[in-house]
Structures are given as C-alpha cells and as structure tokens.
C-alpha positions as a printed Julia matrix, in Angstrom:
183×3 Matrix{Float64}:
   0.71   13.22  -19.78
  -0.54   14.11  -23.26
   0.97   10.88  -24.62
  -0.63    8.74  -21.9
  -4.25    9.69  -22.66
  -4.21    8.55  -26.32
  -2.42    5.35  -25.27
  -5.04    4.61  -22.61
  -7.84    5.43  -25.04
  -6.33    3.12  -27.66
  -5.94    0.38  -25.06
  -9.56    0.75  -23.91
 -10.83    0.7   -27.49
  -8.66   -2.31  -28.25
  -9.97   -4.2   -25.23
 -13.6    -3.42  -26.02
 -13.07   -4.46  -29.66
 -11.79   -7.85  -28.45
 -14.93   -8.7   -26.51
 -16.84  -11.73  -27.68
 -20.52  -11.42  -28.55
 -23.11  -12.73  -26.12
 -23.91  -12.15  -22.47
 -21.35  -10.34  -20.35
 -19.58  -12.47  -17.78
 -19.17  -10.53  -14.56
 -17.9   -13.28  -12.33
 -14.59  -12.7   -10.53
 -13.37  -15.79  -12.37
 -13.45  -13.78  -15.61
 -12.75  -10.32  -14.21
 -10.42  -10.79  -11.26
 -10.45   -8.06   -8.66
  -7.22   -7.03   -6.96
  -7.54   -4.93   -3.82
  -4.58   -2.58   -4.18
  -4.97   -0.92   -0.79
  -5.36   -3.26    2.18
  -4.25   -2.31    5.68
  -3.27   -4.94    8.2
  -3.88   -4.92   11.95
  -2.38   -7.5    14.26
  -5.68   -9.25   14.96
  -6.57   -9.85   11.31
  -5.98  -13.5    10.5
  -5.12  -14.5     6.96
  -8.08  -16.87    6.95
 -10.49  -14.09    7.91
  -9.09  -11.82    5.2
  -9.41  -14.6     2.61
 -13.01  -15.21    3.67
 -13.79  -11.51    3.14
 -11.93  -11.5    -0.16
 -13.82  -14.55   -1.4
 -17.17  -13.01   -0.46
 -16.28   -9.87   -2.42
 -14.77  -11.66   -5.41
 -11.28  -10.34   -4.62
  -8.56  -12.62   -5.91
  -5.49  -10.82   -4.5
  -4.85   -8.11   -1.93
  -1.97   -5.73   -1.32
  -1.17   -5.85    2.39
   0.39   -2.9     4.15
   0.79   -2.85    7.9
   0.0     0.23    9.9
   2.61    1.03   12.49
   0.39    3.77   13.9
  -3.24    4.71   14.1
  -4.51    1.14   14.5
  -7.73    0.88   16.35
  -8.66   -2.2    18.36
  -6.68   -5.17   17.18
  -3.18   -3.85   17.48
  -0.62   -2.92   14.93
   0.29   -5.17   12.07
   3.79   -5.65   10.72
   5.65   -6.19    7.47
   6.59   -9.62    8.76
   2.91  -10.51    9.31
   2.06   -9.45    5.74
   4.99  -11.5     4.42
   3.95  -14.52    6.5
   0.44  -14.38    5.01
   1.87  -14.14    1.49
   4.06  -17.18    2.11
   1.24  -19.16    3.71
  -1.25  -18.34    0.92
   0.76  -17.87   -2.31
  -0.99  -15.73   -4.88
  -3.5   -14.23   -2.45
  -1.49  -11.5    -0.69
   1.0    -8.97   -2.05
   3.15   -7.62    0.81
   4.37   -4.02    0.73
   6.95   -2.45    3.04
   4.67   -0.33    5.18
   5.05    3.44    5.13
   2.55    4.32    7.84
   5.01    4.81   10.66
   4.68    7.39   13.39
   8.17    8.78   12.98
   7.3     9.76    9.39
   4.73   12.25   10.7
   7.57   14.7    11.17
   7.87   17.37    8.48
  11.52   18.12    9.23
  12.44   14.46    8.77
  11.15   14.59    5.17
  13.21   17.73    4.51
  16.35   16.57    6.31
  16.46   12.79    6.77
  17.92   11.89   10.16
  19.28    8.64   11.62
  15.8     7.17   12.11
  14.89    7.88    8.48
  18.21    6.43    7.29
  17.62    3.29    9.37
  14.18    2.84    7.81
  15.56    3.38    4.3
  18.13    0.62    4.91
  15.43   -1.68    6.33
  13.11   -1.01    3.38
  15.92   -1.64    0.91
  16.82   -4.95    2.56
  13.2    -6.07    2.39
  12.9    -5.07   -1.27
  16.21   -6.75   -2.06
  14.78  -10.02   -0.69
  12.34  -10.04   -3.61
   9.46  -10.88   -1.26
   8.02   -7.37   -1.02
   6.38   -5.8    -4.04
   6.02   -2.14   -3.16
   6.4     0.67   -0.63
   3.61    2.45    1.15
   1.26    3.77    1.97
   2.98    7.07    2.68
   0.59    9.59    4.2
   1.62   12.92    2.73
  -1.67   14.82    2.78
  -4.58   13.74    4.95
  -7.44   15.58    6.55
  -8.79   14.21    9.81
 -12.44   13.25    9.66
 -15.29   12.17   11.86
 -17.83    9.45   11.29
 -21.49   10.2    10.81
 -21.84    9.49   14.54
 -19.37   12.28   15.33
 -16.59    9.9    16.39
 -12.99   10.62   15.49
 -10.42    7.93   15.03
  -7.71   10.0    16.62
  -6.5    11.06   13.19
  -4.76   14.33   12.69
  -4.31   16.53    9.68
  -1.11   15.62    7.87
   0.66   17.84    5.35
   4.13   16.57    4.47
   6.26   17.88    1.6
   5.91   15.46   -1.3
   8.88   16.9    -3.2
  11.4    16.35   -0.44
  14.79   14.67   -0.09
  13.32   11.72    1.81
  10.55   11.11   -0.74
  13.15   11.23   -3.52
  15.08    8.5    -1.67
  11.95    6.34   -1.46
  11.28    6.99   -5.15
  14.85    5.95   -5.94
  14.3     2.69   -4.03
  11.11    2.09   -5.98
  12.9     2.71   -9.26
  15.89    0.55   -8.31
  13.71   -2.42   -7.36
  11.01   -1.66   -9.96
   8.18   -1.51   -7.42
   5.37    1.02   -6.95
   5.06    3.55   -4.17
   1.61    4.03   -2.73
   1.16    7.65   -1.65
C-alpha cells in the first residue's frame, strides 16, 4: 500500500502537468465516463440503457445481472448482458453475475458445496469464452436500508466471510483470466 500512494500521486501530477493551456473541456467526448457498476433487470432494454447513458455522458457500462432482489421488471441474466454487448459493441461490458440467492449462505462460503462448485464451473466457462470481463458483484457485507418514504426493498443484512475458501476460488478465477472481481 505504501508503494501505491506515491505511484498514484506521481501519476496524478504527471497527468496534470500534461494538460494543455486554455479552457477546460468537460465534454464526455474528451473525458469518457465508464459506469463500472450497472445492474441489469429483465425489463431493461439495451436501447433504453443506451439512451440513459447518452444523456449522462456515459460511454460504456459494466452490466451485471441480479439473480435475486430484483424489483419490478424481473431478473436479468448473464446471457442478456452478453447479448447487449454483442448487439452494441463497445457500449456494454458483461460480467458474470455474483448476486445469486444461493450465495447468501454463510456456510457455503466456508465449505463450498455442489451448488457452489457448479457455479464456479459455469463462471469459469463464461470467462474462458473471452466474452465476459469480470466477476461480481459479490455481496459480502450489506446493511438493509429504507427509503426516505420508509419503504424497504426487501433487503436483508448480509455478512459473509470475505476471507473464505469460496472467495479464494473466485479470486483464483479472476487471477487466472486476468479479470476484476467486484465485491
């Protein structure tokens, strides 16, 4: 960590020293925005997402399906995220989704069972295809919340062991295929 901070500082100083004089250009054309945390429900069309992205100046979006906790609109899927990425190259970055109900089991993280093993094999096959660029989001620590109107989304507190055999296996997959894990 102590080596990272000077490197980041040097990078930031180097970038600011390279700026050209004159007015700052703040357009997304000059400073592209990448949304690195987009969740996908079944009723979200690619065209609708692109419209929202364009309005916000977002050039690319990581797409991760939620296999649980989806409100109206139904659950998305890895295949839906991949379909959008194929249909609109350069706009969507599909991840193998980690928000799956069976992962809300503490014992499964400590002692991976057949369901966990099946998902690991599925995730590896998808990463091996070269069409998925990350794993996640894995919900390891989450506190349920309510909106300002007092509504809850049905969320529950989640406290899974981050340093567990199953997480190490996901980390190994990430390292093997050189992709990030979103936790």
